[in-house]
Coordinates of C-alpha atoms and ligand atoms in Angstrom, one line a residue:
M621 CA 81.3 -53.6 131.1
K622 CA 82.6 -56.6 133.1
F623 CA 83.1 -57.3 136.7
Q624 CA 84.8 -60.0 138.7
K625 CA 85.0 -61.0 142.2
V626 CA 87.4 -59.1 144.3
N627 CA 89.9 -60.3 147.1
T628 CA 88.9 -57.5 149.5
L629 CA 88.1 -53.7 149.5
K630 CA 89.9 -51.2 151.6
G631 CA 90.1 -47.5 151.8
E632 CA 88.0 -44.3 151.6
V633 CA 85.3 -43.0 149.3
T634 CA 83.8 -39.5 149.5
I635 CA 80.2 -39.5 148.2
P636 CA 78.9 -37.0 145.8
G637 CA 76.0 -34.6 146.6
D638 CA 72.5 -35.8 147.2
K639 CA 70.3 -35.9 144.3
S640 CA 67.1 -35.0 145.8
I641 CA 68.7 -31.9 147.7
S642 CA 70.6 -30.8 144.5
H643 CA 67.2 -30.6 142.4
R644 CA 65.4 -28.7 145.0
A645 CA 68.3 -26.3 145.4
V646 CA 67.9 -25.4 141.8
M647 CA 64.3 -25.1 142.0
F648 CA 63.9 -23.2 145.1
G649 CA 66.8 -20.9 144.2
S650 CA 65.3 -20.1 140.9
L651 CA 61.9 -19.1 142.6
A652 CA 64.0 -17.1 145.2
E653 CA 65.1 -13.5 145.0
G654 CA 68.7 -12.8 144.7
L655 CA 71.6 -15.4 144.4
T656 CA 71.6 -19.0 145.6
E657 CA 75.0 -20.6 145.9
V658 CA 75.2 -24.4 146.0
T659 CA 78.3 -26.5 146.7
N660 CA 78.8 -30.1 146.5
F661 CA 76.0 -29.8 143.7
L662 CA 75.6 -33.4 142.0
Q663 CA 76.6 -33.1 138.6
G664 CA 74.6 -36.2 137.6
A665 CA 72.3 -36.4 134.4
D666 CA 69.0 -35.9 136.5
C667 CA 70.2 -32.8 138.1
L668 CA 71.4 -31.2 135.0
S669 CA 67.8 -31.6 133.5
T670 CA 66.4 -29.8 136.2
I671 CA 69.3 -27.0 135.5
D672 CA 68.3 -26.8 131.8
A673 CA 64.5 -26.4 132.3
F674 CA 65.0 -23.5 134.7
R675 CA 67.5 -21.9 132.1
K676 CA 64.8 -22.5 129.6
M677 CA 62.4 -20.5 131.6
G678 CA 64.8 -17.5 132.0
I679 CA 66.9 -18.2 135.1
E680 CA 70.6 -17.5 134.7
I681 CA 72.3 -20.4 136.3
E682 CA 76.4 -20.7 136.4
N683 CA 77.6 -24.3 136.7
T684 CA 81.3 -24.3 137.8
P685 CA 83.3 -27.2 139.1
E686 CA 83.2 -25.3 142.5
K687 CA 79.5 -24.3 142.9
I688 CA 76.6 -23.5 141.1
L689 CA 75.2 -20.0 141.1
I690 CA 71.5 -19.5 140.6
H691 CA 70.3 -16.1 139.9
G692 CA 66.9 -16.4 141.3
R693 CA 64.0 -14.2 139.7
G694 CA 61.6 -14.4 142.7
L695 CA 58.3 -16.4 142.8
H696 CA 56.8 -14.8 139.7
G697 CA 59.8 -14.5 137.8
L698 CA 59.9 -17.6 135.4
K699 CA 59.3 -17.0 131.8
E700 CA 57.4 -18.9 129.3
P701 CA 59.8 -21.3 127.7
S702 CA 60.4 -21.2 124.0
S703 CA 60.3 -24.9 123.6
V704 CA 59.4 -28.4 125.2
L705 CA 61.0 -28.9 128.6
D706 CA 63.0 -32.1 128.5
M707 CA 63.0 -34.0 131.7
G708 CA 65.5 -36.7 130.6
N709 CA 65.2 -39.7 133.0
S710 CA 64.3 -37.6 136.2
G711 CA 61.0 -38.4 137.8
T712 CA 61.7 -35.8 140.5
T713 CA 62.3 -33.1 138.0
T714 CA 59.0 -34.0 136.2
R715 CA 56.8 -34.2 139.1
L716 CA 58.2 -31.3 141.2
I717 CA 58.4 -28.8 138.3
S718 CA 54.5 -29.6 137.6
G719 CA 53.8 -28.3 140.7
I720 CA 55.4 -25.2 140.1
L721 CA 54.2 -24.8 136.4
A722 CA 50.8 -25.4 137.4
G723 CA 50.5 -22.1 139.1
Q724 CA 52.3 -20.0 136.4
T725 CA 50.8 -17.5 134.0
F726 CA 51.8 -19.4 131.0
A727 CA 51.8 -22.8 129.6
S728 CA 54.4 -25.3 128.9
T729 CA 54.9 -28.9 127.7
L730 CA 57.2 -31.5 129.5
T731 CA 58.5 -34.5 128.1
G732 CA 61.4 -37.1 128.8
D733 CA 63.1 -40.4 127.8
A734 CA 61.4 -43.6 127.0
S735 CA 61.4 -44.6 130.7
I736 CA 59.8 -41.2 131.8
Q737 CA 57.0 -41.5 129.2
K738 CA 56.3 -44.8 131.1
R739 CA 56.1 -43.5 134.7
P740 CA 52.9 -42.7 136.4
M741 CA 51.8 -39.1 136.6
R742 CA 48.4 -39.4 137.8
R743 CA 49.4 -39.2 141.2
I744 CA 50.4 -35.5 140.4
M745 CA 47.8 -34.7 138.0
E746 CA 44.9 -35.6 140.6
P747 CA 45.9 -33.4 143.4
L748 CA 47.2 -30.4 141.3
S749 CA 43.7 -30.6 139.4
M750 CA 42.0 -30.6 142.5
M751 CA 43.8 -27.5 143.3
G752 CA 42.6 -25.8 139.9
G753 CA 45.6 -26.8 137.9
K754 CA 45.2 -27.8 134.2
I755 CA 47.3 -30.8 133.3
V756 CA 46.7 -32.9 130.2
S757 CA 48.7 -36.1 129.3
L758 CA 49.1 -35.6 125.6
N759 CA 49.0 -39.4 124.8
G760 CA 46.0 -39.9 127.2
N761 CA 48.0 -42.5 129.0
D762 CA 48.6 -40.6 132.6
C763 CA 52.3 -40.4 131.6
A764 CA 54.4 -37.6 129.9
P765 CA 54.5 -35.4 127.7
L766 CA 52.2 -33.5 129.9
Q767 CA 50.9 -30.1 128.8
I768 CA 50.5 -27.8 131.7
T769 CA 48.4 -24.5 131.5
G770 CA 49.1 -22.2 134.3
S771 CA 45.9 -21.0 136.2
P772 CA 44.8 -19.8 139.5
L773 CA 45.1 -22.4 142.3
H774 CA 43.4 -22.8 145.5
G775 CA 44.7 -24.5 148.7
I776 CA 43.3 -28.3 149.5
H777 CA 44.2 -30.9 152.1
Y778 CA 45.3 -33.6 150.1
H779 CA 45.5 -37.3 151.3
S780 CA 48.1 -39.0 149.4
R781 CA 47.7 -42.8 148.8
V782 CA 51.4 -43.1 148.2
A783 CA 54.1 -42.3 150.6
S784 CA 55.9 -40.2 147.8
A785 CA 58.1 -37.2 148.3
Q786 CA 57.7 -36.2 144.8
V787 CA 53.8 -36.1 145.1
K788 CA 54.3 -34.1 148.4
S789 CA 56.4 -31.7 146.9
A790 CA 54.5 -31.1 143.7
V791 CA 51.5 -30.3 146.1
L792 CA 53.4 -28.1 148.4
L793 CA 55.3 -26.2 145.5
A794 CA 51.9 -25.4 144.1
G795 CA 50.6 -24.4 147.3
L796 CA 53.1 -21.5 147.0
Y797 CA 51.0 -20.1 144.3
A798 CA 47.6 -21.1 145.7
E799 CA 44.8 -19.0 147.5
G800 CA 44.7 -20.1 151.2
E801 CA 46.6 -23.0 152.9
T802 CA 47.6 -26.3 151.5
L803 CA 48.0 -29.6 153.3
V804 CA 49.4 -32.9 152.5
T805 CA 49.0 -36.0 154.5
E806 CA 50.9 -39.0 153.5
P807 CA 50.7 -42.8 154.7
S808 CA 54.0 -43.0 156.0
L809 CA 56.5 -40.1 156.0
S810 CA 58.6 -39.8 152.9
R811 CA 61.9 -37.7 152.6
N812 CA 61.3 -34.2 153.9
H813 CA 64.2 -32.4 152.1
T814 CA 61.3 -30.0 150.4
E815 CA 60.1 -29.0 153.9
I816 CA 63.4 -28.4 155.2
M817 CA 64.8 -26.5 152.4
L818 CA 61.7 -24.4 151.6
R819 CA 61.7 -23.5 155.2
A820 CA 65.1 -22.2 154.8
F821 CA 64.4 -20.1 152.0
G822 CA 61.7 -18.4 153.7
A823 CA 58.5 -20.4 153.1
K824 CA 55.9 -20.5 155.7
L825 CA 55.7 -24.0 156.3
S826 CA 55.1 -26.3 159.0
S827 CA 55.2 -30.1 159.7
E828 CA 53.6 -32.2 162.1
D829 CA 53.9 -36.3 162.0
K830 CA 52.6 -37.3 158.6
T831 CA 51.1 -33.8 157.4
A832 CA 53.1 -30.8 156.0
R833 CA 51.1 -27.4 155.5
I834 CA 52.2 -24.6 153.5
Y835 CA 51.1 -20.9 153.4
P836 CA 51.3 -19.2 149.8
E837 CA 53.0 -16.2 148.6
P838 CA 56.2 -16.1 151.0
R839 CA 59.1 -14.2 149.9
L840 CA 62.0 -16.6 149.3
Q841 CA 65.4 -15.3 149.8
G842 CA 68.5 -16.7 148.0
Q843 CA 70.5 -19.3 150.1
K844 CA 73.9 -20.6 150.5
I845 CA 73.6 -24.4 150.2
H846 CA 76.0 -27.3 151.1
V847 CA 74.6 -30.5 149.5
P848 CA 75.4 -33.4 151.9
G849 CA 76.6 -36.8 150.2
D850 CA 73.9 -39.1 149.0
I851 CA 73.0 -41.9 151.1
S852 CA 71.4 -43.7 148.2
S853 CA 75.0 -43.6 146.4
A854 CA 76.6 -44.8 149.9
A855 CA 74.4 -47.6 150.1
Y856 CA 76.4 -49.4 147.4
F857 CA 79.8 -49.1 149.3
I858 CA 78.0 -50.0 152.5
A859 CA 76.7 -53.2 150.9
A860 CA 80.0 -53.7 149.4
G861 CA 81.9 -53.2 152.8
L862 CA 79.6 -55.5 154.6
L863 CA 79.6 -58.3 152.0
V864 CA 83.3 -58.6 150.7
P865 CA 85.4 -60.7 153.2
G866 CA 88.0 -58.7 154.9
A867 CA 86.7 -55.3 153.6
E868 CA 87.1 -52.0 155.5
I869 CA 85.7 -48.9 153.9
L870 CA 85.4 -45.3 155.3
I871 CA 82.5 -43.6 153.4
K872 CA 82.9 -40.0 153.9
N873 CA 80.1 -37.0 153.8
V874 CA 77.0 -39.1 154.1
G875 CA 73.6 -37.5 154.7
I876 CA 71.9 -39.3 157.5
N877 CA 68.5 -37.5 157.4
P878 CA 66.1 -39.6 159.3
T879 CA 63.7 -40.1 156.5
R880 CA 66.4 -41.6 154.3
D881 CA 68.4 -43.6 156.7
G882 CA 66.6 -47.0 156.6
I883 CA 69.5 -48.6 155.1
L884 CA 71.6 -47.9 158.1
K885 CA 68.8 -49.3 160.5
V886 CA 68.5 -52.4 158.2
A887 CA 72.1 -53.0 157.9
K888 CA 72.6 -53.0 161.8
E889 CA 69.6 -55.1 162.2
M890 CA 71.0 -57.8 159.7
G891 CA 74.2 -57.9 161.9
G892 CA 76.2 -55.5 160.1
N893 CA 79.2 -53.8 161.7
I894 CA 78.8 -49.7 160.9
T895 CA 80.1 -47.0 162.9
L896 CA 79.1 -43.5 162.7
L897 CA 81.9 -40.9 162.9
N898 CA 81.9 -37.2 162.8
E899 CA 78.3 -36.8 163.0
N900 CA 76.9 -33.3 162.3
Y901 CA 73.5 -32.1 163.0
D902 CA 73.8 -28.6 161.5
G903 CA 70.9 -28.6 158.9
E904 CA 70.7 -31.8 156.8
P905 CA 72.4 -34.2 159.4
T906 CA 75.6 -35.7 158.1
A907 CA 78.2 -38.5 159.1
D908 CA 81.2 -40.7 157.8
L909 CA 80.4 -44.4 157.8
L910 CA 83.2 -46.9 159.0
V911 CA 82.0 -50.4 157.3
K912 CA 83.5 -53.7 158.1
H913 CA 82.7 -57.0 156.6
S914 CA 80.1 -58.8 158.5
Q915 CA 78.3 -62.1 158.4
L916 CA 74.6 -61.0 157.9
H917 CA 71.2 -62.6 158.5
G918 CA 67.8 -62.1 157.1
I919 CA 65.0 -59.9 158.5
V920 CA 61.7 -58.6 157.7
M921 CA 61.3 -55.0 156.4
E922 CA 57.7 -53.3 155.9
G923 CA 55.5 -50.3 156.7
D924 CA 56.8 -46.9 157.7
L925 CA 60.4 -48.1 157.3
I926 CA 60.0 -48.8 153.3
P927 CA 60.0 -44.9 152.2
T928 CA 63.1 -44.4 154.3
L929 CA 65.0 -46.8 152.1
I930 CA 62.9 -47.0 148.9
D931 CA 65.9 -46.5 146.5
E932 CA 68.1 -48.6 148.5
L933 CA 66.0 -52.0 148.0
P934 CA 67.9 -53.1 144.9
V935 CA 71.2 -53.2 146.6
I936 CA 69.8 -54.4 150.0
N937 CA 68.4 -57.2 148.1
V938 CA 71.9 -58.2 147.0
M939 CA 72.8 -58.0 150.9
A940 CA 69.8 -60.4 151.8
A941 CA 70.9 -62.8 149.1
C942 CA 74.3 -63.1 150.9
A943 CA 72.8 -63.2 154.5
E944 CA 72.1 -66.5 156.4
G945 CA 68.2 -67.0 156.3
T946 CA 65.2 -65.5 154.8
T947 CA 64.6 -61.7 154.3
V948 CA 61.0 -60.7 153.6
I949 CA 60.0 -57.0 152.0
R950 CA 56.7 -56.0 152.0
D951 CA 54.8 -52.5 151.4
A952 CA 57.1 -51.7 148.5
A953 CA 54.9 -51.9 145.6
E954 CA 56.5 -48.5 144.6
L955 CA 59.4 -50.7 143.3
K956 CA 57.4 -51.6 140.5
V957 CA 56.9 -47.9 139.0
K958 CA 60.9 -46.4 139.5
E959 CA 63.1 -46.2 136.5
S960 CA 62.5 -49.9 135.9
N961 CA 60.0 -52.5 137.6
R962 CA 62.8 -53.1 140.2
I963 CA 60.9 -56.2 141.6
D964 CA 60.8 -57.9 138.1
V965 CA 64.4 -56.9 137.4
M966 CA 66.1 -57.9 140.8
V967 CA 64.2 -61.2 140.9
Q968 CA 65.2 -62.1 137.1
Y969 CA 69.1 -61.2 137.6
L970 CA 69.6 -62.3 141.2
S971 CA 67.8 -65.5 140.3
A972 CA 70.2 -66.0 137.2
M973 CA 73.0 -65.5 139.7
G974 CA 72.1 -68.4 141.9
C975 CA 69.9 -66.5 144.4
D976 CA 66.6 -68.0 145.8
I977 CA 64.3 -65.3 145.6
T978 CA 60.5 -64.7 144.8
G979 CA 58.8 -61.5 143.7
T980 CA 55.4 -61.0 145.5
D981 CA 53.0 -58.0 144.7
D982 CA 54.7 -55.6 147.1
G983 CA 58.3 -56.7 147.6
M984 CA 60.3 -60.1 147.5
I985 CA 61.3 -63.1 149.7
I986 CA 64.8 -64.0 149.6
V987 CA 66.3 -67.0 151.1
G988 CA 69.9 -66.3 151.5
G989 CA 73.1 -67.8 151.6
R990 CA 73.5 -69.6 148.2
P991 CA 76.7 -68.8 146.5
L992 CA 76.3 -66.4 143.6
H993 CA 78.0 -66.8 140.1
G994 CA 78.4 -64.2 137.3
T995 CA 75.9 -63.8 134.5
V996 CA 74.8 -61.1 131.8
V997 CA 72.5 -58.4 133.3
D998 CA 70.7 -55.7 131.4
S999 CA 70.5 -52.6 133.5
H1000 CA 67.4 -51.5 131.9
M1001 CA 68.6 -48.3 131.6
D1002 CA 68.2 -48.1 135.4
H1003 CA 71.2 -46.7 137.4
R1004 CA 70.3 -48.5 140.6
I1005 CA 70.3 -51.7 139.0
A1006 CA 73.4 -51.2 137.2
M1007 CA 75.2 -50.2 140.6
S1008 CA 73.4 -53.1 142.6
F1009 CA 74.8 -55.6 140.2
A1010 CA 78.3 -54.2 140.1
I1011 CA 78.4 -54.8 144.0
A1012 CA 76.7 -58.4 143.6
S1013 CA 79.6 -59.1 141.0
L1014 CA 82.1 -58.4 143.6
V1015 CA 81.3 -61.6 145.7
A1016 CA 79.9 -63.9 142.6
E1017 CA 82.1 -66.5 141.1
G1018 CA 83.2 -65.7 137.6
D1019 CA 82.5 -62.9 135.3
T1020 CA 79.3 -60.4 135.6
E1021 CA 78.5 -58.4 132.6
I1022 CA 76.2 -55.5 132.8
K1023 CA 74.9 -54.1 129.7
G1024 CA 73.9 -50.5 129.9
S1025 CA 76.3 -49.9 132.6
D1026 CA 76.9 -46.3 131.5
V1027 CA 73.4 -45.5 133.0
V1028 CA 75.2 -44.9 136.2
T1029 CA 75.7 -41.0 135.0
I1030 CA 72.1 -40.4 136.0
S1031 CA 73.1 -40.1 139.9
Y1032 CA 76.8 -41.2 140.3
P1033 CA 79.1 -40.4 137.3
G1034 CA 82.2 -41.4 139.2
F1035 CA 80.6 -44.5 140.5
Y1036 CA 83.1 -47.2 138.7
A1037 CA 86.1 -45.3 139.5
D1038 CA 85.5 -44.9 143.1
L1039 CA 84.8 -48.5 143.5
A1040 CA 88.0 -49.5 141.4
R1041 CA 89.9 -47.3 143.9
L1042 CA 89.2 -49.5 146.7
H1043 CA 90.1 -53.0 145.1
H1044 CA 93.1 -55.0 146.9
Ligands
S3P940 C1 62.6 -38.6 145.4 C2 61.6 -39.2 145.9 C3 61.4 -40.9 145.7 C4 62.7 -41.4 145.2 C5 63.3 -40.7 144.2 C6 63.8 -39.2 144.6 C7 62.6 -36.9 145.6 O1 60.6 -41.0 144.8 O2 62.4 -42.7 144.7 O3 64.4 -41.3 143.7 O4 63.9 -36.4 145.5 O5 61.7 -36.5 146.1 P1 58.9 -40.9 145.2 O6 58.6 -39.8 145.8 O7 58.1 -41.4 143.9 O8 58.8 -42.2 146.1

């Protein structure tokens, strides 16, 4: 697909449902008793992989345009799948479901696309094995396909080396089936949607600072869940609104959970004009964001801030490329093991567009302010790479061609249409 520089952007966009929260709603609804009703569910390919997997384990899930209805069968109601479970491109499905499958009374095999078969799974295999789980990487490379033989589990206190909500959630979900309590301590707090939603379903779960603790065998009760808009999807419109001259965009229905709102902090620190409207703190907090074109300046991003904006870093790189001065990103080595190596890919194509960017072991250094020009970008089948370069193209001279642009269906099927509606 080809993209061109725009004159300006104006109007409103309503952000589709949060990917992380949509996955969890299906998983926890399947393990709960009774009906779970989910509105504003993200109909992205990743979340559909989660639905497919639970259907294969005997859960009836109705997917209608208005809502998802999950007919949960309780903590011990899953059935042995008759075929391999296909995770598609979804790391969240793969890692979280592994925690659930480890504590079942049946065996299962998980696989996924080429990217999933390269994502590191040792990070969940290690703690789940410590709990008594039996997980084998069938190719012996610590990646999927994984064979999981359900077994009795016991609680542990796991000190994770990475700040990863996927690792934390896998261990907490296994903890539902373990004997005794299970604790996870992480180096920096990662997104806490599992903790919030599991508690709402009735799990005995507490969190203090960077440690979450869960007790086994709760009775989970079906819930009504309204999924807030995904701040990771809103990020592209935040960047577009800040970068395009004269732009003014109202971004509606954005989840602003403090474990996810790093992009708002960073955008403001860089000099961005963003106003929060209609803030709502009932459950997962939400707001509308009014974003206006701003002259940005470079900053340093590191430490505990990084997990709160990890998925937004590719588009934050684009903001930094257009900012005055130097931006330094540290402590973000996790970027190397996302859907693509996001340090290498961002450095390769932002350089090709004329940006002064250097990759480091755990981030990048960007000397902003040079004019960008169009180029040919390969998405590396990474949705966030495709969307980030679609935003860069809005301020680049000449054509930008994105190969593999369709990959946005993973997290935001209507992305290009929503962006096109703002063109003026
Ligand atoms: C997610 C956690 C993050 C994030 C991913 C979704 C989740 O991954 O990058 O897009 O829903 O738990 P890590 O836990 O590997 O950091």
